[in-house]
Structures are given as structure tokens and as C-alpha cells.
Short mmCIF file of C-alpha atoms in Angstrom, two decimals:
data_model
loop_
_atom_site.label_atom_id
_atom_site.label_comp_id
_atom_site.label_asym_id
_atom_site.label_seq_id
_atom_site.Cartn_x
_atom_site.Cartn_y
_atom_site.Cartn_z
CA MET A 1 -16.70 -6.94 15.58
CA GLU A 2 -13.17 -5.80 14.72
CA ALA A 3 -12.28 -9.15 13.13
CA ALA A 4 -15.10 -8.90 10.60
CA ARG A 5 -13.69 -5.76 8.97
CA THR A 6 -11.98 -6.16 5.64
CA ALA A 7 -9.77 -3.72 3.81
CA PRO A 8 -11.33 -1.29 1.35
CA ALA A 9 -11.39 -3.00 -2.03
CA LEU A 10 -9.82 -1.15 -4.90
CA VAL A 11 -11.85 -2.94 -7.56
CA SER A 12 -15.07 -1.34 -6.27
CA ILE A 13 -13.85 2.07 -7.45
CA GLY A 14 -15.48 3.07 -10.73
CA SER A 15 -17.78 0.91 -12.79
CA ALA A 16 -17.12 -2.68 -13.74
CA SER A 17 -17.53 -1.87 -17.44
CA ARG A 18 -14.32 0.18 -17.50
CA GLN A 19 -10.79 -1.20 -17.48
CA THR A 20 -9.41 -2.49 -14.22
CA HIS A 21 -6.58 -0.55 -12.60
CA PHE A 22 -4.43 -3.58 -13.41
CA GLU A 23 -5.16 -3.05 -17.11
CA ARG A 24 -4.74 0.71 -16.88
CA ILE A 25 -1.33 0.50 -15.19
CA GLY A 26 -0.19 -1.94 -17.87
CA GLY A 27 -0.04 -5.26 -16.03
CA VAL A 28 2.62 -7.06 -14.03
CA GLU A 29 5.76 -5.31 -15.29
CA PRO A 30 4.77 -1.74 -14.30
CA ILE A 31 3.54 -2.99 -10.90
CA THR A 32 6.92 -4.68 -10.37
CA ARG A 33 8.66 -1.39 -11.27
CA LEU A 34 6.37 0.49 -8.88
CA VAL A 35 7.26 -1.88 -6.02
CA GLU A 36 11.00 -1.56 -6.79
CA ARG A 37 10.80 2.24 -6.67
CA PHE A 38 8.63 2.09 -3.53
CA TYR A 39 11.25 0.10 -1.62
CA ASP A 40 14.06 2.27 -3.06
CA ARG A 41 12.25 5.23 -1.49
CA MET A 42 11.78 3.36 1.78
CA ASP A 43 15.53 2.68 1.83
CA SER A 44 16.51 6.28 1.09
CA LEU A 45 14.00 8.64 2.75
CA PRO A 46 14.98 9.63 6.30
CA GLU A 47 11.32 9.85 7.33
CA ALA A 48 10.79 6.26 6.15
CA GLN A 49 13.37 4.80 8.56
CA VAL A 50 10.57 4.07 11.03
CA ILE A 51 8.87 1.70 8.57
CA ARG A 52 12.05 0.41 6.90
CA SER A 53 13.19 -0.86 10.31
CA LEU A 54 10.07 -3.04 10.48
CA HIS A 55 11.13 -4.88 7.31
CA PRO A 56 13.84 -7.54 6.90
CA ALA A 57 17.25 -6.46 5.61
CA ASP A 58 16.69 -8.53 2.46
CA LEU A 59 13.53 -7.25 0.77
CA THR A 60 13.39 -9.90 -1.98
CA HIS A 61 10.49 -11.86 -0.49
CA VAL A 62 8.64 -8.76 0.72
CA LYS A 63 8.77 -7.30 -2.80
CA LEU A 64 7.34 -10.47 -4.34
CA VAL A 65 4.49 -10.48 -1.82
CA LEU A 66 3.64 -6.80 -2.43
CA VAL A 67 3.74 -7.29 -6.22
CA ALA A 68 1.37 -10.27 -5.97
CA PHE A 69 -0.93 -8.37 -3.60
CA LEU A 70 -1.06 -5.25 -5.81
CA ILE A 71 -1.76 -7.33 -8.94
CA GLU A 72 -4.84 -8.80 -7.25
CA TRP A 73 -5.82 -5.54 -5.48
CA MET A 74 -5.81 -3.72 -8.83
CA GLY A 75 -8.05 -6.33 -10.43
CA GLY A 76 -5.50 -8.68 -11.98
CA PRO A 77 -4.99 -12.43 -11.48
CA LYS A 78 -5.71 -13.69 -7.97
CA ASP A 79 -2.38 -15.46 -7.40
CA TYR A 80 -1.91 -13.75 -4.03
CA SER A 81 -5.07 -15.27 -2.54
CA ALA A 82 -4.34 -18.62 -4.15
CA GLN A 83 -0.93 -18.75 -2.45
CA ARG A 84 -1.53 -16.89 0.79
CA GLY A 85 -5.27 -16.92 1.41
CA HIS A 86 -7.30 -13.82 2.25
CA PRO A 87 -5.01 -10.78 2.62
CA ARG A 88 -6.28 -10.04 6.20
CA LEU A 89 -4.19 -6.88 6.12
CA ARG A 90 -5.02 -5.65 9.61
CA MET A 91 -4.24 -9.02 11.16
CA ARG A 92 -0.99 -9.42 9.23
CA HIS A 93 0.18 -6.00 10.44
CA MET A 94 -0.92 -6.29 14.08
CA GLY A 95 2.58 -7.32 15.15
CA PHE A 96 3.90 -3.95 13.99
CA PRO A 97 3.09 -0.56 15.50
CA VAL A 98 1.34 1.27 12.65
CA ASP A 99 0.51 4.83 13.66
CA ALA A 100 -0.30 7.90 11.57
CA ALA A 101 3.41 8.66 11.09
CA ALA A 102 4.06 5.14 9.78
CA ARG A 103 1.01 5.40 7.50
CA ASP A 104 2.16 8.77 6.19
CA ALA A 105 5.73 7.55 5.60
CA TRP A 106 4.38 4.53 3.68
CA MET A 107 2.17 6.86 1.64
CA GLN A 108 5.04 9.22 0.87
CA CYS A 109 7.16 6.34 -0.46
CA MET A 110 4.26 5.08 -2.58
CA ARG A 111 3.36 8.56 -3.85
CA LEU A 112 6.94 9.19 -5.02
CA ALA A 113 7.15 5.72 -6.57
CA MET A 114 3.92 6.33 -8.48
CA GLU A 115 5.16 9.72 -9.72
CA GLU A 116 8.21 7.96 -11.15
CA THR A 117 6.45 4.99 -12.72
CA ILE A 118 2.85 5.96 -13.64
CA GLU A 119 2.38 8.61 -16.31
CA ASP A 120 -1.44 8.73 -16.08
CA SER A 121 -2.12 11.38 -13.41
CA GLY A 122 -5.77 10.37 -13.12
CA LEU A 123 -4.77 6.79 -12.37
CA ARG A 124 -2.15 8.01 -9.86
CA GLN A 125 -4.80 10.07 -8.07
CA GLN A 126 -7.27 7.16 -7.88
CA LEU A 127 -4.58 4.79 -6.63
CA GLU A 128 -3.37 7.32 -4.06
CA GLN A 129 -6.88 7.67 -2.62
CA ALA A 130 -7.30 3.90 -2.47
CA PHE A 131 -3.83 3.38 -0.99
CA PHE A 132 -4.59 5.95 1.70
CA LYS A 133 -7.85 4.24 2.67
CA THR A 134 -6.07 0.92 2.95
CA ALA A 135 -3.02 2.32 4.79
CA ASP A 136 -5.31 4.12 7.24
CA PHE A 137 -7.36 0.93 7.69
CA ILE A 138 -4.18 -0.95 8.69
CA ARG A 139 -3.30 1.70 11.31
CA ASN A 140 -3.48 0.03 14.72
CA GLN A 141 -2.10 2.67 17.08
CA GLN A 142 -4.20 5.46 18.50
CA GLU A 143 -2.52 8.82 18.32
CA SER A 144 -0.88 10.00 21.52
CA HIS A 145 -2.81 12.20 23.92
CA HIS A 146 -1.13 15.43 22.80
CA ASP A 147 -2.49 15.13 19.25
CA HIS A 148 -5.42 17.46 18.79
CA HIS A 149 -8.69 15.93 17.68
CA ARG A 150 -10.99 18.48 16.12
#
């Protein structure tokens, strides 16, 4: 039943009566800044080369897609789904080898980008937990046999 799985939804975190993460982060502009810093980190961190090499040289389109996805994922307007349909994150990433190292490199870039662009540490922590769940959900490579499973 692998195909039936969907990514962990961010909007389910917390109660519906409180502000959405989209509102808390401040809307489209801060999300755009976050994505810019995220890809700056991906370009510059040596440990991110593994995931940067999976992206096109020109990140313009990729940035627009991630901005639209994050707006919707954080509870903002659903333009991403309107344009691209259901995110189907696992399916969209199946063509790329996503192992724990790739997940961790992605998370490191996002963590640093959030530290630079989001002042609210509570919001950063909630987003980091949600990002990790989603990044781990996308992982499609089992760890190699020499990794120790406890």
C-alpha cells in the first residue's frame, strides 16, 4: 500500500483556532526569503553537494515551486495544488536517490536558512520537526548494510 501514503501535513500541528504557520512566518515574502537562503546554503555547503547535484544549474524554477509548496504546506493559499495537483512528494522524488545523508544535508540547509530568516524560535522548532518528518518520509533508499540498527 506504498502508493496510498501521503506526506505528513504541517497544518495538522497545533489547533485550528491558532494562526497558521503561514500567518506566523509573515506570508509570502518571508517564505521567499527562506527559500533563497535555503538554496544559497545548498550552493555553498560542501556536505550539500550530494543534493545540489540533483538540481538543475539554474534554480529559478525550482525556487518558485518550493515557495508555492511551502506557502500551501504552511496553511496559505493553495496555488501549488491548483497548478501542479497533489504534491505526491514521494513519487516526485523517486527518480532521485534520497538516503539519510541526503535528508540530513537538506535539513542542514533548511535549518541554517530558518536561523537566518525566522526570528521566532518556537516557530523555527515546529517547522524543523515538520520538515524532518517530511524529509524522512521522502527518503527512498535503505541504509547500507554496515549501518547499525539498534
